[in-house]
mmCIF file of C-alpha atoms and ligand atoms in Angstrom:
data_model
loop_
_atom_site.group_PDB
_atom_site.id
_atom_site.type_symbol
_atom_site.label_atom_id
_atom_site.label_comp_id
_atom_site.label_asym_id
_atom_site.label_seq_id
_atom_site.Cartn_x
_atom_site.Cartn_y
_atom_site.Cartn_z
ATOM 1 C CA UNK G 1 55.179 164.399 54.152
ATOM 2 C CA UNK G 2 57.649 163.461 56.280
ATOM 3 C CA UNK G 3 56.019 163.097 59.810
ATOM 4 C CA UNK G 4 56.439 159.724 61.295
ATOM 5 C CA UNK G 5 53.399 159.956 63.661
ATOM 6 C CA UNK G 6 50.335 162.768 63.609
ATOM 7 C CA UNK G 7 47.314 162.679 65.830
ATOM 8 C CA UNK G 8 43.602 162.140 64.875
ATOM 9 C CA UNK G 9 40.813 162.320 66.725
ATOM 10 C CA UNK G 10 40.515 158.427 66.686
ATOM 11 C CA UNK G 11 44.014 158.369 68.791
ATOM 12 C CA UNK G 12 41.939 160.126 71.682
ATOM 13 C CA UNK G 13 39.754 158.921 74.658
ATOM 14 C CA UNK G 14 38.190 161.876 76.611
ATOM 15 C CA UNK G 15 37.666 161.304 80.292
ATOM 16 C CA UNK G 16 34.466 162.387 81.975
ATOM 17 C CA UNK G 17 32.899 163.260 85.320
ATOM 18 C CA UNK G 18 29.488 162.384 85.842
ATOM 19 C CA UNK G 19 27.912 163.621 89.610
ATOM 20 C CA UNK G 20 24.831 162.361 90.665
ATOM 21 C CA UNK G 21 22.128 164.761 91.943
ATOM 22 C CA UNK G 22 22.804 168.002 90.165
ATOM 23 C CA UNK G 23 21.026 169.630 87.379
ATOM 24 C CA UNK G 24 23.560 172.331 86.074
ATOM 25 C CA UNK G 25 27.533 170.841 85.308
ATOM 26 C CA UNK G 26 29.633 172.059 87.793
ATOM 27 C CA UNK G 27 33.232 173.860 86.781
ATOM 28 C CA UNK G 28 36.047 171.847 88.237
ATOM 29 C CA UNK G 29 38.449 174.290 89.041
ATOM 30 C CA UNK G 30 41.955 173.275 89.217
ATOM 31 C CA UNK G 31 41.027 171.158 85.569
ATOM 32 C CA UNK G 32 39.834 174.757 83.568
ATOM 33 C CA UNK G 33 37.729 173.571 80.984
ATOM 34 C CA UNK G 34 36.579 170.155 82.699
ATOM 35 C CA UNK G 35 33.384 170.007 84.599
ATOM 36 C CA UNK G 36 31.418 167.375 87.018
ATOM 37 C CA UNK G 37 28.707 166.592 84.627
ATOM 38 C CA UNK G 38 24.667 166.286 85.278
ATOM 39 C CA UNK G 39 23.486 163.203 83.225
ATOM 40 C CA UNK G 40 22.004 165.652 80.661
ATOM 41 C CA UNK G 41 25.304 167.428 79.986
ATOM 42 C CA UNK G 42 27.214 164.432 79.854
ATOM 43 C CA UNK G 43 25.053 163.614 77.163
ATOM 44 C CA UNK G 44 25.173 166.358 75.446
ATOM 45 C CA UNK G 45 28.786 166.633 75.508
ATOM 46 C CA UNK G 46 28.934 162.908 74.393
ATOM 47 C CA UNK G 47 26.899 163.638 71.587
ATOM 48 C CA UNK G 48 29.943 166.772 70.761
ATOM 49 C CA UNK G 49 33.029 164.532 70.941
ATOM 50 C CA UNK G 50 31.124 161.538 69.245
ATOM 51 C CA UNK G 51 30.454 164.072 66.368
ATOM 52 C CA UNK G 52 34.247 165.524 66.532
ATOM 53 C CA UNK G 53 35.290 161.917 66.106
ATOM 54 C CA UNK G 54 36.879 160.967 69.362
ATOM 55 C CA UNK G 55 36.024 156.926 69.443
ATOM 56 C CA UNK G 56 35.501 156.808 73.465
ATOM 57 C CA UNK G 57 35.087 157.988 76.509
ATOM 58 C CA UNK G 58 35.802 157.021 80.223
ATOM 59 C CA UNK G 59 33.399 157.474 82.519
ATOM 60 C CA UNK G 60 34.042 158.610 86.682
ATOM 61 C CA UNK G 61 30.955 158.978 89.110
ATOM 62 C CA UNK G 62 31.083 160.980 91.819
ATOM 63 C CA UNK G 63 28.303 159.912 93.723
ATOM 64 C CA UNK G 64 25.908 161.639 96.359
ATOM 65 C CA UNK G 65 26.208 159.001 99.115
ATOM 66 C CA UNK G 66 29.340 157.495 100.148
ATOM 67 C CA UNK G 67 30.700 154.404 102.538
ATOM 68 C CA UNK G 68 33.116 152.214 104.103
ATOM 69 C CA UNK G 69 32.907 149.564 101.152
ATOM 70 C CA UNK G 70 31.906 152.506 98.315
ATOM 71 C CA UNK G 71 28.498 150.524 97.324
ATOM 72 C CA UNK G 72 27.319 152.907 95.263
ATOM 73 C CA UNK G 73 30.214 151.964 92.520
ATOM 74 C CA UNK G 74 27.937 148.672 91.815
ATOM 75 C CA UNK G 75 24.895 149.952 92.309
ATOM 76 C CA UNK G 76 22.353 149.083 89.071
ATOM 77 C CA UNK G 77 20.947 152.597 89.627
ATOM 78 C CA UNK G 78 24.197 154.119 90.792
ATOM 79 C CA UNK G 79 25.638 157.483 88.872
ATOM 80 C CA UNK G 80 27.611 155.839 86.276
ATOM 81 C CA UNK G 81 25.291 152.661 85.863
ATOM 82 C CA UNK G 82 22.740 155.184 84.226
ATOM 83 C CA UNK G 83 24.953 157.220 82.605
ATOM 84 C CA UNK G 84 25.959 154.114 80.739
ATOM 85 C CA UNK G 85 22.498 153.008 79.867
ATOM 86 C CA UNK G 86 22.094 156.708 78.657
ATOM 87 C CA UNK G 87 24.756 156.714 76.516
ATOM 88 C CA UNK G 88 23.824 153.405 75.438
ATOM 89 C CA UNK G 89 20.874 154.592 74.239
ATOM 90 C CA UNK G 90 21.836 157.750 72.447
ATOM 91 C CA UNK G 91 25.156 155.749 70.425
ATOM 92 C CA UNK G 92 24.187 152.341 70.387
ATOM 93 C CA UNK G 93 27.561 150.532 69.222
ATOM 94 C CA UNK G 94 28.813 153.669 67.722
ATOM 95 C CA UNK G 95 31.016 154.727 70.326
ATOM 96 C CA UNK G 96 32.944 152.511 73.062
ATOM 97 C CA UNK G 97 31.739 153.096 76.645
ATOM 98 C CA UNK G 98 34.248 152.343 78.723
ATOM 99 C CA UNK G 99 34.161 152.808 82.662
ATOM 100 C CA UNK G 100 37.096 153.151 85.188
ATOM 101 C CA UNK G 101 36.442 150.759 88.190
ATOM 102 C CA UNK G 102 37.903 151.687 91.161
ATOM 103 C CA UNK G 103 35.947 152.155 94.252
ATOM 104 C CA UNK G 104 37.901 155.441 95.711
ATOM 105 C CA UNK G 105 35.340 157.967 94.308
ATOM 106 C CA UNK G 106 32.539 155.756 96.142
ATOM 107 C CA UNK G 107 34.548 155.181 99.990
ATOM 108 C CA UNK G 108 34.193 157.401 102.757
ATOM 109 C CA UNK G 109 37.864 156.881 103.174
ATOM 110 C CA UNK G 110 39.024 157.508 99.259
ATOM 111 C CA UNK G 111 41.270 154.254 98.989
ATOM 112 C CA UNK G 112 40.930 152.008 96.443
ATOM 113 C CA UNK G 113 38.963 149.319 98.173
ATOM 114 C CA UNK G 114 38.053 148.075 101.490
ATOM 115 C CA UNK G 115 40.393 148.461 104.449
ATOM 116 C CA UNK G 116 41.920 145.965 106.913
ATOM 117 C CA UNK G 117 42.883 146.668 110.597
ATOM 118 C CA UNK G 118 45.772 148.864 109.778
ATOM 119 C CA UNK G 119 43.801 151.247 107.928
ATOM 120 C CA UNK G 120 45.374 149.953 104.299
ATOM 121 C CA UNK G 121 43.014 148.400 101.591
ATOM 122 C CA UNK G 122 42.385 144.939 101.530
ATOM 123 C CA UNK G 123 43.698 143.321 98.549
ATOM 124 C CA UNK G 124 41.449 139.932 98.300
ATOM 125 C CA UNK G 125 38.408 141.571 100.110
ATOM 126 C CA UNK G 126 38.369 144.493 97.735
ATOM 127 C CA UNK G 127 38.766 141.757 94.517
ATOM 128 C CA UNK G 128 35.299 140.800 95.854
ATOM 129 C CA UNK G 129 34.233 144.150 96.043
ATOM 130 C CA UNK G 130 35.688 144.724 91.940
ATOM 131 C CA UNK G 131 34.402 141.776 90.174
ATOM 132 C CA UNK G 132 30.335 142.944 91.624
ATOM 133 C CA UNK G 133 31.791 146.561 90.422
ATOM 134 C CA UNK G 134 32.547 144.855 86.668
ATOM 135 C CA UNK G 135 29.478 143.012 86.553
ATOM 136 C CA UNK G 136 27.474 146.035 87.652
ATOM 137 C CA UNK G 137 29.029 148.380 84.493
ATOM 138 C CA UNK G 138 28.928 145.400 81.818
ATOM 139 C CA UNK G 139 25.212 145.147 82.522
ATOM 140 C CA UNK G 140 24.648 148.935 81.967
ATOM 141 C CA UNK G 141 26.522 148.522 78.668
ATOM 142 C CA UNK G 142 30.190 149.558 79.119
ATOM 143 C CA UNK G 143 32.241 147.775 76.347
ATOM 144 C CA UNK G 144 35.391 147.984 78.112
ATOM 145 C CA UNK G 145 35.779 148.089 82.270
ATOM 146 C CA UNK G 146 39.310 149.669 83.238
ATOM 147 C CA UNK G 147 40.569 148.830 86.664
ATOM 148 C CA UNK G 148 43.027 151.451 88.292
ATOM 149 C CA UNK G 149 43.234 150.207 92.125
ATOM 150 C CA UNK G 150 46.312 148.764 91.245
ATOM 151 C CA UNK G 151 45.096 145.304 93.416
ATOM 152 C CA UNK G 152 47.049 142.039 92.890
ATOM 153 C CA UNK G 153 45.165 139.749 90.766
ATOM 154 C CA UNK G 154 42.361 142.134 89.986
ATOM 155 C CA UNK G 155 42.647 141.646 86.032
ATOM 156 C CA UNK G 156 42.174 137.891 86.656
ATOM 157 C CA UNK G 157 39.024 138.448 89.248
ATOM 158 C CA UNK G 158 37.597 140.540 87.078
ATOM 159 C CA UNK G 159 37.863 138.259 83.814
ATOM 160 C CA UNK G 160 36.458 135.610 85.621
ATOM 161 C CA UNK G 161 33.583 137.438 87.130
ATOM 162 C CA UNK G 162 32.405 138.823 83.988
ATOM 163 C CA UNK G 163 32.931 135.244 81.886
ATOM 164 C CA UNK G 164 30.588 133.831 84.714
ATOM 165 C CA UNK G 165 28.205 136.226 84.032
ATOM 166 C CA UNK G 166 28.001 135.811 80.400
ATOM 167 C CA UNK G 167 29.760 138.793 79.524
ATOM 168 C CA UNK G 168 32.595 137.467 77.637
ATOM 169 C CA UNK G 169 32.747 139.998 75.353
ATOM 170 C CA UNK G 170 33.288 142.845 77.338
ATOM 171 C CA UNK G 171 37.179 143.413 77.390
ATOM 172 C CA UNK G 172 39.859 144.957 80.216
ATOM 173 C CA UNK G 173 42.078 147.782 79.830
ATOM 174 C CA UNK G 174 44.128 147.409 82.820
ATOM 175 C CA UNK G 175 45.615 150.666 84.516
ATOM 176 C CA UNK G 176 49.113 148.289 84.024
ATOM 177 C CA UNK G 177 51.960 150.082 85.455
ATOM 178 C CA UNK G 178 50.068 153.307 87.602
ATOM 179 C CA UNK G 179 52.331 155.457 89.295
ATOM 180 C CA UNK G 180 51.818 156.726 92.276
ATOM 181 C CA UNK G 181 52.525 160.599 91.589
ATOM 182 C CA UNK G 182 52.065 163.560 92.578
ATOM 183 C CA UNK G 183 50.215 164.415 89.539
ATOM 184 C CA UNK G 184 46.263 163.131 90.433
ATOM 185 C CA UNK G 185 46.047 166.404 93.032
ATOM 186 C CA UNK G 186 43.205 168.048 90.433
ATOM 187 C CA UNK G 187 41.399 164.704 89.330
ATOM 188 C CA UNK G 188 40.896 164.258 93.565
ATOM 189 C CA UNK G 189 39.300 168.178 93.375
ATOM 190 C CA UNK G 190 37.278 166.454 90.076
ATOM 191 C CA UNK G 191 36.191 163.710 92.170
ATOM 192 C CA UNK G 192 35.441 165.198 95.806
ATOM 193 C CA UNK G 193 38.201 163.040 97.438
ATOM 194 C CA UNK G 194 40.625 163.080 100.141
ATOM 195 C CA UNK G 195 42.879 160.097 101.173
ATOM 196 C CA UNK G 196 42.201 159.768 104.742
ATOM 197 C CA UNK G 197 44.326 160.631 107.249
ATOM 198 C CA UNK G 198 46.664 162.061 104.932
ATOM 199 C CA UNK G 199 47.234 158.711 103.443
ATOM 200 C CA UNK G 200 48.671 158.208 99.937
ATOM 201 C CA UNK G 201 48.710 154.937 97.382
ATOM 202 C CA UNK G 202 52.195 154.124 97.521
ATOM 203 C CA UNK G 203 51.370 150.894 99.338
ATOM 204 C CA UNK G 204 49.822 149.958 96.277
ATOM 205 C CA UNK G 205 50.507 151.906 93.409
ATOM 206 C CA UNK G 206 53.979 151.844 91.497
ATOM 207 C CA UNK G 207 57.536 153.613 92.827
ATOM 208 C CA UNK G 208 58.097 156.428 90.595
ATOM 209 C CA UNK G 209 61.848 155.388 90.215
ATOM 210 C CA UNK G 210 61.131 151.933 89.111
ATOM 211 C CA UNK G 211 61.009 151.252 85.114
ATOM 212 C CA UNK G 212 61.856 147.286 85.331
ATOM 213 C CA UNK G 213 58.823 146.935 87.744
ATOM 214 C CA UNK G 214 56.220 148.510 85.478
ATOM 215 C CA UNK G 215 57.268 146.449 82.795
ATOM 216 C CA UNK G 216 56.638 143.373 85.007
ATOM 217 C CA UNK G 217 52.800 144.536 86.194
ATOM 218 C CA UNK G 218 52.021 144.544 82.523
ATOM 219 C CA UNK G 219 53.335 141.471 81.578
ATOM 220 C CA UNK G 220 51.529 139.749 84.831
ATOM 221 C CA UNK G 221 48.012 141.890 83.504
ATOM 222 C CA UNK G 222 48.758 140.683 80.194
ATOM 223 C CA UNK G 223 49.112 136.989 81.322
ATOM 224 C CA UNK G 224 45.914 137.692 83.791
ATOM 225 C CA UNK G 225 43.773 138.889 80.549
ATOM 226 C CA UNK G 226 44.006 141.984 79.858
ATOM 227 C CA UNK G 227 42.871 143.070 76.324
ATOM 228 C CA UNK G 228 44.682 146.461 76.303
ATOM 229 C CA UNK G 229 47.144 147.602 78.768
ATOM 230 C CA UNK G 230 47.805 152.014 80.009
ATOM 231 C CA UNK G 231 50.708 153.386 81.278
ATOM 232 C CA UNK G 232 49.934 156.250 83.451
ATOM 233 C CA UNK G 233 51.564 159.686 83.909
ATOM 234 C CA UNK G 234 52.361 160.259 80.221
ATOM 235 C CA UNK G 235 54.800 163.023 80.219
ATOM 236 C CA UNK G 236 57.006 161.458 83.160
ATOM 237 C CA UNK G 237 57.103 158.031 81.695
ATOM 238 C CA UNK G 238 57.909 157.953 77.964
ATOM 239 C CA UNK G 239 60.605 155.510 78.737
ATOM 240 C CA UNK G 240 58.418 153.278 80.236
ATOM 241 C CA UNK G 241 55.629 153.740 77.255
ATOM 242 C CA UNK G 242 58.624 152.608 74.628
ATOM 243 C CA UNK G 243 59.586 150.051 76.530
ATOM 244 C CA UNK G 244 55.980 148.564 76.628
ATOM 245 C CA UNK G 245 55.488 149.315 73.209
ATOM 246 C CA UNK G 246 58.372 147.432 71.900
ATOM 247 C CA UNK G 247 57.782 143.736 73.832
ATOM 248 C CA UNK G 248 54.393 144.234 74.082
ATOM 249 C CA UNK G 249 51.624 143.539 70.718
ATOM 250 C CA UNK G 250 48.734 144.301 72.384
ATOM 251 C CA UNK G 251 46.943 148.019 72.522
ATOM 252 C CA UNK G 252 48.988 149.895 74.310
ATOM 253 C CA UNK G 253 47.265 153.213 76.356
ATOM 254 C CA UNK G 254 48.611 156.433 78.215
ATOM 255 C CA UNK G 255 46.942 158.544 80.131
ATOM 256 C CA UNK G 256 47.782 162.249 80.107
ATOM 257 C CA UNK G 257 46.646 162.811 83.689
ATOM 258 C CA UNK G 258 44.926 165.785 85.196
ATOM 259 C CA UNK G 259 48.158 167.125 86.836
ATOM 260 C CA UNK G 260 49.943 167.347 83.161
ATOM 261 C CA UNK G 261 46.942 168.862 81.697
ATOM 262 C CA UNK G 262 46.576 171.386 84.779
ATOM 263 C CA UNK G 263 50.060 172.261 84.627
ATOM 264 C CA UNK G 264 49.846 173.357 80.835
ATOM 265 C CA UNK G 265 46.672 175.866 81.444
ATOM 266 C CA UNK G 266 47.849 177.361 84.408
ATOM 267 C CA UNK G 267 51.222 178.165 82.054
ATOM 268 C CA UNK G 268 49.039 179.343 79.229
ATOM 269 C CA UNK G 269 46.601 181.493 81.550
ATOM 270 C CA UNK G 270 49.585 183.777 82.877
ATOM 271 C CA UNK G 271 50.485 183.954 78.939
ATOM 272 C CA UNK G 272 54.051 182.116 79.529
ATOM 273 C CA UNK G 273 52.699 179.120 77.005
ATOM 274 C CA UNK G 274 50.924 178.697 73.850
ATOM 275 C CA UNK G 275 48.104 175.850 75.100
ATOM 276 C CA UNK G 276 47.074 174.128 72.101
ATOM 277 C CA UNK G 277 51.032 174.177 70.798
ATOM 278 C CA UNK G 278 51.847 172.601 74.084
ATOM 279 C CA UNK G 279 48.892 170.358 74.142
ATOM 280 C CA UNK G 280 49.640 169.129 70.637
ATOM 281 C CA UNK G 281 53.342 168.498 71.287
ATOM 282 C CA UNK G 282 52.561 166.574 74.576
ATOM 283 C CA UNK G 283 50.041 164.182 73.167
ATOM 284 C CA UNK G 284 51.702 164.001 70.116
ATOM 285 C CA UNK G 285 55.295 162.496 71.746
ATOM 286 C CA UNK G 286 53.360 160.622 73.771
ATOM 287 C CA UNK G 287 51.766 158.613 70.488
ATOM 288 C CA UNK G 288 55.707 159.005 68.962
ATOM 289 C CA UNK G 289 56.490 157.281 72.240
ATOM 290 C CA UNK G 290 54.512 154.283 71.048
ATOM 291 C CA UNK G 291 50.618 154.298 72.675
ATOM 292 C CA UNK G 292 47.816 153.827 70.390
ATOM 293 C CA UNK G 293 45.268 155.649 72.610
ATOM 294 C CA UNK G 294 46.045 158.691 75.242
ATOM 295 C CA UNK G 295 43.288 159.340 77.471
ATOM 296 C CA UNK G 296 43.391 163.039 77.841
ATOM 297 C CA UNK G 297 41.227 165.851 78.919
ATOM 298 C CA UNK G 298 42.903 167.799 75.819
ATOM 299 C CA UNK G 299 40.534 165.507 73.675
ATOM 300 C CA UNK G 300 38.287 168.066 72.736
ATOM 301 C CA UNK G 301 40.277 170.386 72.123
ATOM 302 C CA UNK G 302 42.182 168.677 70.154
ATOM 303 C CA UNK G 303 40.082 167.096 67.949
ATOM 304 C CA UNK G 304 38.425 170.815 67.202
ATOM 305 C CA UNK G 305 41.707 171.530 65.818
ATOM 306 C CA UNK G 306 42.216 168.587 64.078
ATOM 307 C CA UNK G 307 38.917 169.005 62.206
HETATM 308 C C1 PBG M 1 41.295 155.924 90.386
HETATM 309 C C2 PBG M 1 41.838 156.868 89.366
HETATM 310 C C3 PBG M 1 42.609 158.006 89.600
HETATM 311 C C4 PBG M 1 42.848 158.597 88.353
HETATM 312 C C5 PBG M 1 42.219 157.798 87.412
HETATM 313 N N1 PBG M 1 41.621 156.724 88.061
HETATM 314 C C6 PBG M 1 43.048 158.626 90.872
HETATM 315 C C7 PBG M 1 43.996 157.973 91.763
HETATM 316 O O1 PBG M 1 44.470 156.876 91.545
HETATM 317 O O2 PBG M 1 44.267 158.601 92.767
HETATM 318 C C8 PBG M 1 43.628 159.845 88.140
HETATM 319 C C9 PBG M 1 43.505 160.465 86.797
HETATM 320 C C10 PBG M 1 44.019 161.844 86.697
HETATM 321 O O3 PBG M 1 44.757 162.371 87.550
HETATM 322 O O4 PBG M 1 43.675 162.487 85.705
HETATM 323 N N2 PBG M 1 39.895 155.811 90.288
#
């Protein structure tokens, strides 16, 4: 009676893996639970969370073929381009598609967009490279595209691209203030990718220490035209989800990342945690922290419970 905040299954966006080429879902290891779906299982399990309730889901390829410029993340017939249409086709406008553009799943190299001579992505070359990405995933029906490369002016490209294209109804939720952590180690076993050369995304993603900063990438996505804006870690960054939440009056998202969820099974397999009490408790503080949506790979599981 008293409970300022409780889940539901509308709170929850359940991220997905979708690999081209294979006809049996593949276990992802370090993510127990999660898999690299065939199109036909990701349908299937679309069809499950759809019927537990859960409003979206976000869609990652992992694509047979990759390259310098990652092509294959704009490709009509590309792995998430017909996953789309798929889904499309089995919910119509009952559930909202949404797809994560970022080109690091599709490059040889696993940045997030083209490089330049010193090896380090390319900021107004790899806009290019987004807004034919956006284009590419509005046309095979996602409702929302969410950026996560962290470029400079990508939520403005983007906009732009898809206005020219007619597709003024398909909205942003910009990856606002993305840390770079060490928390995405599984989600780059989920994908198949390894920075090269050892690199990282600190050139481009946001210092862990800073709070002030974050709050000034969502205000400048906000002002660029972003419809809903995600603060990613979770767990790490509750300060920095209240702090969104209380200047900001747009849809505010968080996304409980792979390394939180892995981190909470390996606990619970060596018995030292109760998993769905854990799992409930994170996601929960992170809506008491003040995010309307958490993207987490707890989804399903939580929504069973909360049936
Ligand atoms: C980039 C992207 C990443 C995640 C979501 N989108 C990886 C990265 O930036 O390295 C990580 C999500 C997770 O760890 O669960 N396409």
């Amino acid at each position: 009676m008293v409970a300022e905040n409780r889940l539901h299954p509308d709170d929850l966006i359940a991220p997905l893996f979708v690999r081209e080429g294979i006809s049996e879902p593949q276990p992802i290891l370090s993510l127990p639970g999660q898999f690299q779906h065939s199109r036909e299982s990701l349908r299937t399990e679309v069809a499950e969370l759809r019927a537990l309730g859960i409003p979206a889901v976000i869609l990652f390829g992992v694509p047979e073929h990759k390259d310098d410029e990652g092509s294959e993340a704009w490709n009509p017939d590309g792995i998430v381009q017909v996953a789309l249409k798929d889904l499309r086709d089995d919910h119509g406008e009952d559930l909202a598609l949404i797809a994560d553009l970022c080109v690091d799943e599709y490059t040889s190299h696993g940045h997030c967009g083209v490089l330049d001579s010193r090896g380090e992505p390319d900021n107004d070359a790899t806009l290019e490279i987004y807004e034919q990405v956006a284009v590419a995933q509005a046309e095979a029906g996602a409702d929302i595209v969410a950026p996560s490369g962290m470029m400079d002016g990508q939520v403005f490209a983007i906009r732009e691209a898809l206005d020219d294209q007619g597709f003024d109804q398909t909205a942003i939720m910009a990856y606002a203030a993305k840390y770079a952590t060490a928390l995405y180690g599984p989600f780059r076993d989920a994908v198949d990718v390894t920075i090269a050369g050892g690199g990282n995304r600190r050139g481009y993603q946001q210092n862990v220490a800073n709070a002030r900063e974050a709050m000034e990438e969502i205000r400048e996505d906000i002002s660029e035209g972003a419809d809903m804006v995600m603060v990613k870690p979770a767990m790490p960054y509750l300060d920095v989800i209240a702090r969104a939440r209380a200047e900001i009056d747009i849809p505010l998202a968080a996304y409980h990342v792979s390394g939180e969820y892995a981190m909470v099974h390996a606990a619970a397999e060596r018995g030292w945690l109760d998993l769905e009490a854990v799992a409930n408790e994170h996601i929960l503080a992170v809506k008491r922290a003040g995010a309307d949506v958490i993207l987490t790979y707890f989804a399903r599981m939580l929504a069973e419970g909360l049936q």
